[in-house]
Amino acid sequence: MKSITVKELVDRFSLEVLAGGEQLHREITKTRVHRPGLEFVGYFEYFPQAEVQLLGRREITYLHRLSEDERNHHIGNIVKYHPPCFIVSRNQEGLKYLIKYCEEENIPLLRTPLATTKFLDLVNGYLSKTLAEEIAIHGVCVNVSGIGVLLRGKSGVGKSETAHTLIRRGHRLVADDLVVLKRINPETLLGTHNGKTKEFLALRSIGLINVSRLYGRSAFQDETRIVLDIELKKWEQDALNNELELEPKFTEYLDVKIPHIEIQLQPGRDVAGLVEAAANSWYLRQQGYSAAEEFMKRLENG
């Protein structure tokens, strides 16, 4: 199971450490942040104790209004579960009672100046990506007009050269040779690089190029949602399918199904243009449009 330490969270979001500074090595394994509400009134049946606990204005105001005995009772009930850490938003003050309990139980108590909902979105996004299940595959990842495309095929088939042509047409490189795929949720697969290959594209007979230096910063982006899996294959005579609408095929990565198509290669064939067409066609289908259906309607209407 992937994890990060509380210290990594502190460093990433410049959090102030109010208590439990010697416990920043504690691990965070869950991708969501929890705002305790029902727990403050004694309901713990579904308490996600392994999640980071975020205390916003609503929670802190409630605690401030309790008597000292009530406050100690409610906080005591939560800290005994030893969540990874508590984070207080909006730089709220008057936290002596929280500091006392966190020090006693060796739980990091942190604080951020950010508003609760904004911080919640930022941390959930960060944890989802950082702790996501991932695999690395051989291929090239590009973003074509905002659409994430995975290019696969045997070594030397022309994946990087196709990506280079797409970049020259205004599209963006995400990763070359080694693509890291992260499962953000059951329907979302994220493609990114491994850090070492960032911005680099390897072209046979040319060598490595840095696309950002060569074509500008707009030629590269760190990550993209993968929505198309395109396999480049050598030309096979009489193997092309010319039906009006092909039966959908899928490739599965980390239990996420991605639409799959094959593009055969032949000298003079505009492979980059076909990738653009595939991406744009996918987009239109998401909008409910089918060229084949429109064509059939025209035939029916004479």
Coordinates of C-alpha atoms in Angstrom, one line a residue:
M1 CA 0.0 0.0 0.0
K2 CA 1.3 3.4 -1.0
S3 CA 1.8 6.0 1.7
I4 CA 3.2 9.5 2.5
T5 CA 4.3 10.9 5.8
V6 CA 2.6 13.8 7.6
K7 CA 5.8 15.7 7.1
E8 CA 5.4 15.4 3.3
L9 CA 1.9 17.0 3.7
V10 CA 3.3 19.7 6.0
D11 CA 6.0 20.5 3.4
R12 CA 3.6 20.4 0.4
F13 CA 1.1 22.8 1.9
S14 CA 3.4 24.9 4.2
L15 CA 1.4 23.8 7.3
E16 CA 2.1 25.2 10.7
V17 CA 2.9 22.6 13.3
L18 CA 1.0 23.3 16.6
A19 CA 1.6 20.0 18.4
G20 CA 3.0 16.5 17.8
G21 CA 6.0 17.8 15.9
E22 CA 8.0 14.7 16.8
Q23 CA 5.3 12.5 15.2
L24 CA 5.5 13.9 11.6
H25 CA 6.8 10.5 10.4
R26 CA 3.4 9.0 10.8
E27 CA 2.0 7.6 7.6
I28 CA -1.1 8.6 5.6
T29 CA -2.5 5.9 3.4
K30 CA -6.0 7.1 2.6
T31 CA -6.8 9.4 -0.3
R32 CA -9.6 11.3 1.3
V33 CA -9.8 13.9 4.1
H34 CA -12.5 13.7 6.7
R35 CA -14.4 16.5 8.5
P36 CA -15.6 15.0 11.9
G37 CA -19.1 16.0 12.6
L38 CA -21.2 13.1 13.8
E39 CA -18.1 12.0 15.9
F40 CA -18.4 15.1 18.0
V41 CA -21.9 14.0 19.1
G42 CA -20.7 10.5 19.9
Y43 CA -21.5 8.5 16.7
F44 CA -18.4 6.5 15.7
E45 CA -19.8 3.5 13.8
Y46 CA -18.4 4.7 10.4
F47 CA -15.6 6.9 11.6
P48 CA -12.7 6.8 9.1
Q49 CA -9.9 6.8 11.6
A50 CA -7.1 6.3 9.1
E51 CA -8.0 9.5 7.3
V52 CA -6.6 13.0 7.9
Q53 CA -9.1 14.9 10.0
L54 CA -9.9 18.5 9.0
L55 CA -11.4 21.0 11.4
G56 CA -13.1 23.9 9.7
R57 CA -14.9 26.9 11.2
R58 CA -18.0 24.9 11.7
E59 CA -16.2 22.3 13.8
I60 CA -14.1 24.7 15.8
T61 CA -17.0 27.0 16.5
Y62 CA -19.0 24.1 17.8
L63 CA -16.1 23.0 20.1
H64 CA -15.7 26.6 21.4
R65 CA -19.3 26.7 22.5
L66 CA -19.2 23.6 24.6
S67 CA -18.4 23.6 28.3
E68 CA -15.0 22.5 29.3
D69 CA -16.2 19.1 30.4
E70 CA -18.2 18.5 27.2
R71 CA -15.3 19.6 25.0
N72 CA -12.9 17.4 26.8
H73 CA -15.3 14.4 26.5
H74 CA -15.9 14.9 22.7
I75 CA -12.2 15.5 21.8
G76 CA -11.1 12.7 24.0
N77 CA -13.4 10.3 22.2
I78 CA -11.8 11.2 18.8
V79 CA -8.1 11.3 19.7
K80 CA -8.2 7.9 21.2
Y81 CA -8.6 6.5 17.6
H82 CA -5.3 8.1 16.7
P83 CA -5.9 9.4 13.2
P84 CA -2.7 10.4 11.3
C85 CA -3.1 14.1 12.1
F86 CA -5.6 17.0 12.7
I87 CA -5.5 20.1 10.5
V88 CA -7.3 23.3 11.5
S89 CA -8.2 25.7 8.6
R90 CA -8.5 29.5 8.4
N91 CA -5.7 30.0 11.0
Q92 CA -8.3 29.6 13.7
E93 CA -7.2 30.3 17.3
G94 CA -8.1 29.4 20.8
L95 CA -6.9 25.8 20.4
K96 CA -5.2 25.2 23.7
Y97 CA -7.5 22.2 24.5
L98 CA -6.7 20.6 21.1
I99 CA -3.0 21.2 21.6
K100 CA -3.2 19.6 25.0
Y101 CA -4.9 16.4 23.8
C102 CA -2.7 16.1 20.7
E103 CA 0.4 16.4 22.8
E104 CA -0.8 13.8 25.2
E105 CA -1.7 11.4 22.5
N106 CA 1.3 12.2 20.2
I107 CA -0.9 13.2 17.2
P108 CA 0.3 16.0 14.9
L109 CA -1.9 19.1 15.1
L110 CA -1.4 21.4 12.0
R111 CA -2.9 24.6 10.8
T112 CA -3.4 26.3 7.4
P113 CA -4.5 29.9 6.5
L114 CA -6.6 28.5 3.6
A115 CA -10.4 28.4 3.7
T116 CA -11.8 24.9 4.6
T117 CA -13.4 24.0 1.3
K118 CA -10.4 25.2 -0.8
F119 CA -7.9 23.3 1.4
L120 CA -10.1 20.2 1.3
D121 CA -10.2 20.2 -2.5
L122 CA -6.4 20.8 -2.7
V123 CA -5.5 18.0 -0.3
N124 CA -8.0 15.5 -1.7
G125 CA -6.6 16.1 -5.2
Y126 CA -3.0 15.8 -3.9
L127 CA -3.7 12.6 -2.0
S128 CA -5.7 11.0 -4.8
K129 CA -2.8 11.4 -7.2
T130 CA 0.0 10.7 -4.8
L131 CA -1.5 7.6 -3.3
A132 CA -3.2 6.3 -6.5
E133 CA -2.5 2.7 -7.6
E134 CA -0.1 2.9 -10.6
I135 CA 1.7 0.9 -13.2
A136 CA 4.3 1.8 -15.8
I137 CA 4.0 0.7 -19.4
H138 CA 6.0 1.1 -22.6
G139 CA 4.5 3.7 -24.9
V140 CA 4.0 7.4 -25.5
C141 CA 1.4 9.7 -23.9
V142 CA 0.2 12.8 -25.7
N143 CA -2.6 15.4 -25.2
V144 CA -4.4 16.0 -28.4
S145 CA -6.6 19.1 -28.3
G146 CA -7.3 18.4 -24.6
I147 CA -7.8 14.7 -25.1
G148 CA -5.4 12.2 -23.5
V149 CA -4.1 9.6 -25.9
L150 CA -1.9 6.6 -25.1
L151 CA 0.2 5.5 -28.1
R152 CA 1.4 1.9 -28.0
G153 CA 3.2 -0.5 -30.4
K154 CA 6.3 -2.5 -30.8
S155 CA 9.7 -0.8 -30.5
G156 CA 10.6 1.1 -33.6
V157 CA 7.1 1.3 -35.0
G158 CA 7.0 5.1 -34.9
K159 CA 5.3 6.1 -31.7
S160 CA 7.8 8.9 -30.8
E161 CA 7.9 10.2 -34.4
T162 CA 4.1 10.4 -34.4
A163 CA 4.2 12.2 -31.1
H164 CA 6.7 14.7 -32.6
T165 CA 4.5 15.4 -35.6
L166 CA 1.6 16.0 -33.2
I167 CA 3.7 18.4 -31.1
R168 CA 4.6 20.4 -34.2
R169 CA 0.8 20.7 -34.9
G170 CA 0.3 22.3 -31.5
H171 CA -0.5 19.3 -29.3
R172 CA 1.4 18.3 -26.2
L173 CA 3.8 15.6 -25.0
V174 CA 3.1 14.1 -21.6
A175 CA 5.5 11.1 -21.5
D176 CA 7.8 9.2 -23.9
D177 CA 9.0 5.6 -23.7
L178 CA 7.8 5.0 -20.1
V179 CA 4.2 6.1 -19.3
V180 CA 3.0 6.0 -15.7
L181 CA -0.7 5.2 -15.4
K182 CA -2.5 6.1 -12.2
R183 CA -6.0 5.0 -11.2
I184 CA -7.6 8.0 -9.6
N185 CA -11.0 6.4 -9.3
P186 CA -12.9 3.5 -11.0
E187 CA -13.5 5.5 -14.1
T188 CA -10.4 7.7 -14.3
L189 CA -6.9 6.8 -15.5
L190 CA -4.2 9.5 -15.4
G191 CA -1.2 9.4 -17.6
T192 CA 2.1 11.1 -16.5
H193 CA 5.9 10.7 -16.7
N194 CA 8.3 9.3 -14.2
G195 CA 10.1 12.5 -13.6
K196 CA 13.4 11.5 -15.2
T197 CA 12.0 11.6 -18.7
K198 CA 10.0 14.8 -18.2
E199 CA 9.9 16.9 -21.4
F200 CA 12.2 14.5 -23.3
L201 CA 11.4 12.8 -26.6
A202 CA 13.7 10.2 -28.1
L203 CA 13.8 10.2 -31.9
R204 CA 15.6 7.6 -33.9
S205 CA 18.5 9.0 -35.9
I206 CA 18.2 12.3 -34.0
G207 CA 18.5 11.4 -30.4
L208 CA 17.0 13.1 -27.3
I209 CA 15.2 16.4 -27.7
N210 CA 13.7 18.6 -25.0
V211 CA 10.3 19.6 -26.5
S212 CA 9.9 22.6 -24.1
R213 CA 13.2 24.0 -25.1
L214 CA 12.7 23.3 -28.8
Y215 CA 9.0 24.2 -29.3
G216 CA 8.1 26.2 -26.2
R217 CA 6.5 25.5 -22.8
S218 CA 3.1 24.8 -24.5
A219 CA 4.6 21.6 -26.1
F220 CA 4.5 19.8 -22.8
Q221 CA 2.2 19.1 -19.9
D222 CA 2.7 17.0 -16.7
E223 CA -0.3 14.8 -16.9
T224 CA -3.6 14.1 -18.7
R225 CA -6.6 11.9 -18.3
I226 CA -6.3 8.9 -20.7
V227 CA -9.4 8.4 -22.8
L228 CA -8.0 6.6 -25.9
D229 CA -5.7 3.7 -26.3
I230 CA -4.2 3.7 -29.8
E231 CA -2.0 0.8 -31.0
L232 CA 0.3 1.5 -34.0
K233 CA 0.8 -1.6 -36.1
K234 CA 2.7 -2.5 -39.2
W235 CA 0.6 -2.7 -42.4
E236 CA -1.3 -5.9 -43.0
Q237 CA -2.7 -6.3 -46.5
D238 CA -6.5 -6.7 -46.5
A239 CA -6.7 -6.3 -42.7
L240 CA -8.2 -2.8 -42.6
N241 CA -11.8 -2.6 -41.5
N242 CA -13.9 -0.3 -43.7
E243 CA -17.3 -0.6 -41.9
L244 CA -19.2 2.6 -41.3
E245 CA -19.0 2.2 -37.6
L246 CA -16.6 -0.2 -35.9
E247 CA -17.6 -2.4 -32.9
P248 CA -16.1 -0.8 -29.8
K249 CA -13.0 -2.4 -28.3
F250 CA -11.4 -1.7 -25.0
T251 CA -8.1 -2.1 -23.2
E252 CA -8.1 -2.4 -19.4
Y253 CA -5.5 -0.8 -17.2
L254 CA -5.8 -1.1 -13.4
D255 CA -9.5 -2.2 -13.9
V256 CA -10.3 0.9 -15.9
K257 CA -11.6 0.3 -19.4
I258 CA -10.2 2.6 -22.1
P259 CA -11.5 2.7 -25.8
H260 CA -9.0 1.0 -28.0
I261 CA -8.3 1.3 -31.7
E262 CA -5.6 0.1 -34.1
I263 CA -3.9 2.3 -36.7
Q264 CA -1.9 0.5 -39.4
L265 CA 1.3 2.1 -40.7
Q266 CA 2.3 2.5 -44.3
P267 CA 4.8 5.0 -46.0
G268 CA 3.0 8.2 -46.8
R269 CA 0.1 7.6 -44.4
D270 CA -0.7 10.6 -42.2
V271 CA -0.6 8.7 -38.9
A272 CA -0.6 11.9 -36.8
G273 CA -3.7 13.1 -38.7
L274 CA -5.4 9.8 -38.0
V275 CA -4.7 10.2 -34.3
E276 CA -6.2 13.7 -34.4
A277 CA -9.2 12.3 -36.2
A278 CA -9.6 9.5 -33.6
A279 CA -9.4 12.0 -30.7
N280 CA -11.9 14.4 -32.3
S281 CA -14.2 11.6 -33.2
W282 CA -14.1 10.4 -29.5
Y283 CA -15.0 13.9 -28.4
L284 CA -18.0 14.1 -30.7
R285 CA -19.3 10.7 -29.5
Q286 CA -19.2 12.0 -25.9
Q287 CA -21.4 14.9 -27.1
G288 CA -23.9 12.3 -28.5
Y289 CA -22.9 12.6 -32.2
S290 CA -22.3 9.7 -34.6
A291 CA -21.3 10.3 -38.2
A292 CA -22.5 6.8 -39.1
E293 CA -25.9 7.5 -37.7
E294 CA -26.2 10.8 -39.5
F295 CA -25.1 9.1 -42.8
M296 CA -27.7 6.4 -42.4
K297 CA -30.4 8.9 -41.7
R298 CA -29.5 10.7 -44.9
L299 CA -29.8 7.5 -46.8
E300 CA -33.2 6.8 -45.3
N301 CA -34.4 10.2 -46.1
G302 CA -33.3 9.9 -49.7

